[in-house]
């Protein structure tokens, strides 16, 4: 199901909290055990580190963040216009300009008048120039990360955007892009499917980064996700899930139907600098 010839330019065009680049070797190894010639599902796709690493021919990708999913669709359907819009941001980039673009979502009526290409270019521009390079919104869903003062931010990475455009377009209808809840996204998964879940991580002290989206992914949501994982296991889908190594998650997936592997990763995005460093994460897969 992976493309026979992987294109090295097909890689994340955004920085995203929880990006999986570091864990790719371990994820590849675990997914490798699950793979057959099937449909790949990634219901929490974020910037798509695993999806782009894998470059499946048949896939369903999803994220609840509609603005993020819009960028995937614009890269696929309107790459030239998107690149032109990004080049305008490159020329205009400054601290004042950043805040001008950032404030656009405060005026809902004006924001709604932007074209989809303009909305997607805005998100990519803010993502590449904001502090720590991440998408962060406040409780009202408004983008609130400050300016990052980077010398040469890669606002318009044309070769990468064009490579992704060709890949997404080339896959045609075999590649479905959704924006909704994880549970809806995997409705069609069956024994011919491989599903990789990378949810917002559980935090034992409830201080986890939840700024992807207004609202949070608490223990109730983690439990709902485990129920989806169990249901897919029943249906015969091959599933892999990453999460933080906490007692709660270990207990949630304590079953002889699942294999839990602890891996360590360096985390760059955390609410306080002291929290950066080696942390343990879990890769959980069902036994198929
Ligand atoms: C840990 S990130 C994924 C990181 C991704 N693997 C990467 O490499 O960039 C989690 C993602 O889950 C999304 N999300 C949060 N709640 C969700 C839900 N109920 N259904 C689907 N996606 C959700 C967030 O918008 C965020 O992009």
Short mmCIF file of C-alpha atoms and ligand atoms in Angstrom, two decimals:
data_model
loop_
_atom_site.label_atom_id
_atom_site.label_comp_id
_atom_site.label_asym_id
_atom_site.label_seq_id
_atom_site.Cartn_x
_atom_site.Cartn_y
_atom_site.Cartn_z
CA UNK A 1 0.00 0.00 0.00
CA UNK A 2 2.95 2.39 0.34
CA UNK A 3 4.06 4.12 -2.83
CA UNK A 4 6.78 2.07 -4.47
CA UNK A 5 8.82 5.21 -5.09
CA UNK A 6 8.78 7.55 -2.16
CA UNK A 7 9.48 11.19 -2.86
CA UNK A 8 11.86 12.70 -0.23
CA UNK A 9 10.26 16.13 -0.74
CA UNK A 10 6.94 14.76 0.51
CA UNK A 11 7.29 15.72 4.17
CA UNK A 12 5.49 17.99 6.68
CA UNK A 13 5.02 21.55 5.46
CA UNK A 14 3.96 22.70 8.94
CA UNK A 15 5.43 22.44 12.41
CA UNK A 16 2.96 20.78 14.72
CA UNK A 17 2.97 20.06 18.44
CA UNK A 18 3.52 16.36 18.94
CA UNK A 19 5.16 15.98 15.51
CA UNK A 20 6.33 12.41 15.18
CA UNK A 21 9.58 12.82 13.23
CA UNK A 22 11.69 11.66 16.15
CA UNK A 23 9.75 8.48 16.74
CA UNK A 24 9.63 7.55 13.05
CA UNK A 25 12.12 4.65 13.27
CA UNK A 26 10.13 2.98 16.05
CA UNK A 27 6.79 3.73 14.38
CA UNK A 28 8.06 2.35 11.06
CA UNK A 29 9.13 -0.80 12.82
CA UNK A 30 5.77 -1.24 14.56
CA UNK A 31 3.73 -0.35 11.47
CA UNK A 32 5.89 -2.69 9.43
CA UNK A 33 4.53 -5.54 11.48
CA UNK A 34 1.00 -4.50 10.65
CA UNK A 35 1.28 -3.70 6.98
CA UNK A 36 -0.39 -5.50 4.19
CA UNK A 37 -1.74 -4.10 0.95
CA UNK A 38 -4.42 -2.12 2.70
CA UNK A 39 -5.94 1.27 3.35
CA UNK A 40 -4.04 3.48 5.77
CA UNK A 41 -6.02 5.61 8.28
CA UNK A 42 -4.59 8.47 10.29
CA UNK A 43 -7.43 10.13 12.22
CA UNK A 44 -5.21 12.65 14.14
CA UNK A 45 -2.99 13.55 11.20
CA UNK A 46 -1.61 16.93 12.40
CA UNK A 47 1.34 17.88 10.17
CA UNK A 48 1.42 14.32 8.88
CA UNK A 49 4.97 13.19 9.72
CA UNK A 50 3.99 9.51 9.68
CA UNK A 51 1.58 9.82 6.76
CA UNK A 52 4.15 11.58 4.55
CA UNK A 53 6.88 9.16 5.64
CA UNK A 54 4.69 6.33 4.50
CA UNK A 55 3.11 7.90 1.40
CA UNK A 56 0.30 5.36 1.09
CA UNK A 57 -1.60 4.99 -2.20
CA UNK A 58 -4.89 4.39 -0.37
CA UNK A 59 -5.60 6.43 2.73
CA UNK A 60 -8.04 8.34 4.90
CA UNK A 61 -6.53 11.25 6.80
CA UNK A 62 -8.43 13.38 9.30
CA UNK A 63 -8.03 16.06 11.92
CA UNK A 64 -10.64 17.93 13.89
CA UNK A 65 -8.80 21.19 13.12
CA UNK A 66 -10.69 22.46 10.06
CA UNK A 67 -8.15 25.20 9.27
CA UNK A 68 -5.38 22.62 9.20
CA UNK A 69 -7.35 20.28 6.92
CA UNK A 70 -8.11 23.20 4.62
CA UNK A 71 -4.34 23.58 4.01
CA UNK A 72 -4.12 19.93 2.84
CA UNK A 73 -6.99 20.52 0.43
CA UNK A 74 -5.53 23.75 -0.92
CA UNK A 75 -2.10 22.13 -1.43
CA UNK A 76 -3.87 19.37 -3.37
CA UNK A 77 -6.27 21.49 -5.41
CA UNK A 78 -4.77 24.98 -5.69
CA UNK A 79 -1.02 24.67 -5.20
CA UNK A 80 -0.07 27.43 -7.64
CA UNK A 81 -2.42 29.99 -6.09
CA UNK A 82 -1.35 28.95 -2.61
CA UNK A 83 2.33 29.37 -3.49
CA UNK A 84 1.61 32.81 -4.99
CA UNK A 85 -0.23 33.85 -1.78
CA UNK A 86 2.65 32.57 0.36
CA UNK A 87 5.15 34.54 -1.73
CA UNK A 88 3.19 37.70 -0.90
CA UNK A 89 3.63 36.86 2.80
CA UNK A 90 7.37 36.25 2.25
CA UNK A 91 7.81 39.74 0.80
CA UNK A 92 5.68 41.44 3.47
CA UNK A 93 6.90 39.51 6.53
CA UNK A 94 7.66 41.68 9.59
CA UNK A 95 6.51 41.75 13.20
CA UNK A 96 3.77 44.31 12.47
CA UNK A 97 2.62 42.39 9.40
CA UNK A 98 2.49 39.14 11.44
CA UNK A 99 0.14 40.70 14.00
CA UNK A 100 -2.00 42.22 11.25
CA UNK A 101 -2.46 38.76 9.67
CA UNK A 102 -2.86 37.08 13.06
CA UNK A 103 -5.66 39.45 14.11
CA UNK A 104 -7.75 38.61 11.02
CA UNK A 105 -9.66 35.86 12.84
CA UNK A 106 -10.92 38.38 15.45
CA UNK A 107 -13.36 39.81 12.88
CA UNK A 108 -15.48 36.82 11.90
CA UNK A 109 -17.32 38.58 9.05
CA UNK A 110 -14.03 39.76 7.46
CA UNK A 111 -12.38 36.36 8.03
CA UNK A 112 -15.26 34.58 6.32
CA UNK A 113 -14.71 36.76 3.25
CA UNK A 114 -11.19 35.40 2.75
CA UNK A 115 -10.89 32.77 0.04
CA UNK A 116 -9.91 29.25 1.11
CA UNK A 117 -6.48 29.78 -0.48
CA UNK A 118 -6.03 32.98 1.59
CA UNK A 119 -7.08 31.17 4.78
CA UNK A 120 -4.67 28.30 4.09
CA UNK A 121 -1.80 30.68 3.24
CA UNK A 122 -2.51 32.61 6.46
CA UNK A 123 -2.22 29.47 8.58
CA UNK A 124 1.00 28.34 6.89
CA UNK A 125 2.48 31.87 7.19
CA UNK A 126 1.61 32.17 10.91
CA UNK A 127 2.85 28.65 11.58
CA UNK A 128 6.23 29.38 9.97
CA UNK A 129 6.77 32.75 11.64
CA UNK A 130 5.22 32.42 15.11
CA UNK A 131 7.14 31.71 18.29
CA UNK A 132 8.10 28.02 18.57
CA UNK A 133 6.41 27.42 15.24
CA UNK A 134 3.20 25.91 16.36
CA UNK A 135 -0.49 26.34 15.85
CA UNK A 136 -2.01 27.60 19.06
CA UNK A 137 -5.46 28.99 19.72
CA UNK A 138 -7.03 30.37 22.88
CA UNK A 139 -10.30 29.23 24.47
CA UNK A 140 -12.24 31.23 21.86
CA UNK A 141 -10.44 29.42 19.04
CA UNK A 142 -8.40 32.50 18.04
CA UNK A 143 -4.77 32.13 16.96
CA UNK A 144 -2.67 33.52 19.82
CA UNK A 145 0.99 32.51 19.41
CA UNK A 146 3.36 35.55 19.36
CA UNK A 147 5.81 36.51 16.60
CA UNK A 148 8.91 34.30 16.50
CA UNK A 149 11.61 36.69 15.09
CA UNK A 150 13.22 34.04 12.87
CA UNK A 151 15.90 35.26 10.46
CA UNK A 152 14.87 33.21 7.48
CA UNK A 153 11.60 31.38 8.04
CA UNK A 154 10.73 28.89 5.27
CA UNK A 155 7.32 30.47 4.62
CA UNK A 156 7.06 29.14 1.08
CA UNK A 157 8.87 25.83 0.61
CA UNK A 158 7.92 25.47 -3.03
CA UNK A 159 9.58 22.10 -3.81
CA UNK A 160 7.92 20.50 -0.79
CA UNK A 161 4.49 22.02 -1.53
CA UNK A 162 4.65 20.93 -5.18
CA UNK A 163 5.80 17.42 -4.28
CA UNK A 164 2.89 17.05 -1.84
CA UNK A 165 0.51 18.49 -4.42
CA UNK A 166 1.60 15.85 -6.94
CA UNK A 167 1.36 13.07 -4.40
CA UNK A 168 -2.13 14.02 -3.11
CA UNK A 169 -3.50 14.69 -6.58
CA UNK A 170 -1.90 11.53 -8.00
CA UNK A 171 -3.62 9.37 -5.39
CA UNK A 172 -6.99 10.72 -6.62
CA UNK A 173 -10.11 9.38 -4.95
CA UNK A 174 -8.10 6.71 -3.13
CA UNK A 175 -6.98 9.44 -0.76
CA UNK A 176 -9.76 10.86 1.40
CA UNK A 177 -9.22 14.03 3.45
CA UNK A 178 -11.68 14.57 6.32
CA UNK A 179 -12.16 17.12 9.06
CA UNK A 180 -14.07 15.75 12.00
CA UNK A 181 -13.91 13.53 15.02
CA UNK A 182 -11.53 10.52 15.06
CA UNK A 183 -14.37 8.07 15.61
CA UNK A 184 -16.23 9.14 12.45
CA UNK A 185 -12.99 9.04 10.45
CA UNK A 186 -12.43 5.32 11.09
CA UNK A 187 -16.03 4.18 10.50
CA UNK A 188 -15.07 2.46 7.23
CA UNK A 189 -11.95 0.75 8.60
CA UNK A 190 -12.07 -3.05 8.55
CA UNK A 191 -9.77 -6.09 8.45
CA UNK A 192 -8.13 -4.62 5.35
CA UNK A 193 -7.10 -1.45 7.16
CA UNK A 194 -4.14 -0.16 9.13
CA UNK A 195 -4.93 2.66 11.57
CA UNK A 196 -2.35 4.87 13.26
CA UNK A 197 -3.66 7.03 16.14
CA UNK A 198 -1.60 9.94 17.39
CA UNK A 199 -3.98 11.77 19.74
CA UNK A 200 -3.20 14.75 21.95
CA UNK A 201 -1.20 13.07 24.70
CA UNK A 202 -2.52 12.26 28.12
CA UNK A 203 -0.99 14.27 30.93
CA UNK A 204 -1.10 12.88 34.45
CA UNK A 205 -1.15 16.40 35.92
CA UNK A 206 -3.63 17.82 33.41
CA UNK A 207 -1.19 20.49 32.19
CA UNK A 208 -0.72 19.04 28.73
CA UNK A 209 -0.53 21.23 25.65
CA UNK A 210 -4.06 21.48 24.34
CA UNK A 211 -3.82 24.56 22.15
CA UNK A 212 -4.33 22.71 18.83
CA UNK A 213 -7.96 23.44 19.15
CA UNK A 214 -10.27 25.16 21.59
CA UNK A 215 -11.46 22.49 24.00
CA UNK A 216 -9.38 19.74 25.48
CA UNK A 217 -8.70 16.06 25.14
CA UNK A 218 -9.09 14.86 28.72
CA UNK A 219 -9.38 11.42 30.30
CA UNK A 220 -12.95 11.01 29.08
CA UNK A 221 -11.75 11.53 25.50
CA UNK A 222 -8.83 9.13 26.04
CA UNK A 223 -11.33 6.53 27.24
CA UNK A 224 -13.58 7.16 24.22
CA UNK A 225 -10.53 6.65 21.99
CA UNK A 226 -9.67 3.38 23.75
CA UNK A 227 -13.24 2.23 23.04
CA UNK A 228 -12.77 3.02 19.34
CA UNK A 229 -9.44 1.14 19.42
CA UNK A 230 -11.19 -1.87 21.01
CA UNK A 231 -14.02 -1.77 18.45
CA UNK A 232 -11.55 -1.66 15.55
CA UNK A 233 -9.70 -4.58 17.10
CA UNK A 234 -13.00 -6.50 17.09
CA UNK A 235 -13.49 -5.59 13.41
CA UNK A 236 -10.04 -6.96 12.59
CA UNK A 237 -8.31 -3.65 11.74
CA UNK A 238 -4.61 -3.44 12.50
CA UNK A 239 -4.07 -0.54 14.91
CA UNK A 240 -1.12 1.36 16.34
CA UNK A 241 -1.45 4.19 18.85
CA UNK A 242 1.09 6.51 20.48
CA UNK A 243 0.56 8.23 23.80
CA UNK A 244 2.47 9.34 26.86
CA UNK A 245 3.69 6.80 29.38
CA UNK A 246 1.31 7.35 32.28
CA UNK A 247 -0.33 4.91 34.67
CA UNK A 248 -3.73 5.95 33.30
CA UNK A 249 -2.85 5.04 29.69
CA UNK A 250 -1.16 1.78 30.71
CA UNK A 251 -4.27 0.79 32.62
CA UNK A 252 -6.60 1.85 29.82
CA UNK A 253 -4.84 -0.52 27.37
CA UNK A 254 -4.03 -3.32 29.83
CA UNK A 255 -5.29 -6.29 27.82
CA UNK A 256 -3.74 -9.43 26.42
CA UNK A 257 -5.10 -8.29 23.04
CA UNK A 258 -2.61 -5.38 22.99
CA UNK A 259 1.18 -5.09 23.02
CA UNK A 260 2.61 -2.03 24.77
CA UNK A 261 6.16 -0.86 23.97
CA UNK A 262 7.84 2.03 25.84
CA UNK A 263 10.06 4.31 23.73
CA UNK A 264 11.86 7.51 24.67
CA UNK A 265 11.70 10.79 22.75
CA UNK A 266 12.91 14.36 23.16
CA UNK A 267 10.04 16.80 23.42
CA UNK A 268 10.55 20.36 22.24
CA UNK A 269 7.05 21.72 22.72
CA UNK A 270 5.97 21.91 26.31
CA UNK A 271 4.31 24.56 28.41
CA UNK A 272 7.40 25.14 30.56
CA UNK A 273 11.05 24.91 29.56
CA UNK A 274 11.79 22.55 32.47
CA UNK A 275 9.48 20.05 30.85
CA UNK A 276 11.68 19.74 27.76
CA UNK A 277 13.90 16.70 27.56
CA UNK A 278 13.62 12.94 27.43
CA UNK A 279 10.16 11.60 28.06
CA UNK A 280 8.79 8.14 27.76
CA UNK A 281 6.07 7.44 25.27
CA UNK A 282 4.09 4.32 24.60
CA UNK A 283 3.41 2.58 21.30
CA UNK A 284 0.39 0.34 21.65
CA UNK A 285 -0.61 -2.11 18.96
CA UNK A 286 -3.27 -4.74 18.76
CA UNK A 287 -2.28 -8.31 18.06
CA UNK A 288 -3.51 -9.20 14.64
C1 LIG B 1 -0.44 14.87 18.61
S1 LIG B 1 -1.23 15.78 17.32
C2 LIG B 1 -0.82 14.84 15.95
C3 LIG B 1 0.60 15.06 15.54
C4 LIG B 1 0.95 14.44 14.19
N1 LIG B 1 1.10 13.01 14.29
C5 LIG B 1 2.19 15.06 13.55
O1 LIG B 1 3.11 14.33 13.23
O2 LIG B 1 2.23 16.28 13.40
C6 LIG B 1 -2.91 15.54 17.66
C7 LIG B 1 -3.91 16.09 16.66
O3 LIG B 1 -5.23 15.66 17.05
C8 LIG B 1 -6.17 16.64 16.66
N2 LIG B 1 -7.41 16.35 17.43
C9 LIG B 1 -7.76 16.74 18.69
N3 LIG B 1 -8.96 16.21 19.04
C10 LIG B 1 -9.39 15.46 17.98
C11 LIG B 1 -10.55 14.66 17.73
N4 LIG B 1 -11.52 14.50 18.63
N5 LIG B 1 -10.64 14.03 16.52
C12 LIG B 1 -9.66 14.17 15.58
N6 LIG B 1 -8.55 14.92 15.76
C13 LIG B 1 -8.41 15.56 16.95
C14 LIG B 1 -5.48 17.95 16.94
O4 LIG B 1 -6.04 18.98 16.13
C15 LIG B 1 -4.01 17.62 16.58
O5 LIG B 1 -3.68 18.01 15.26
#
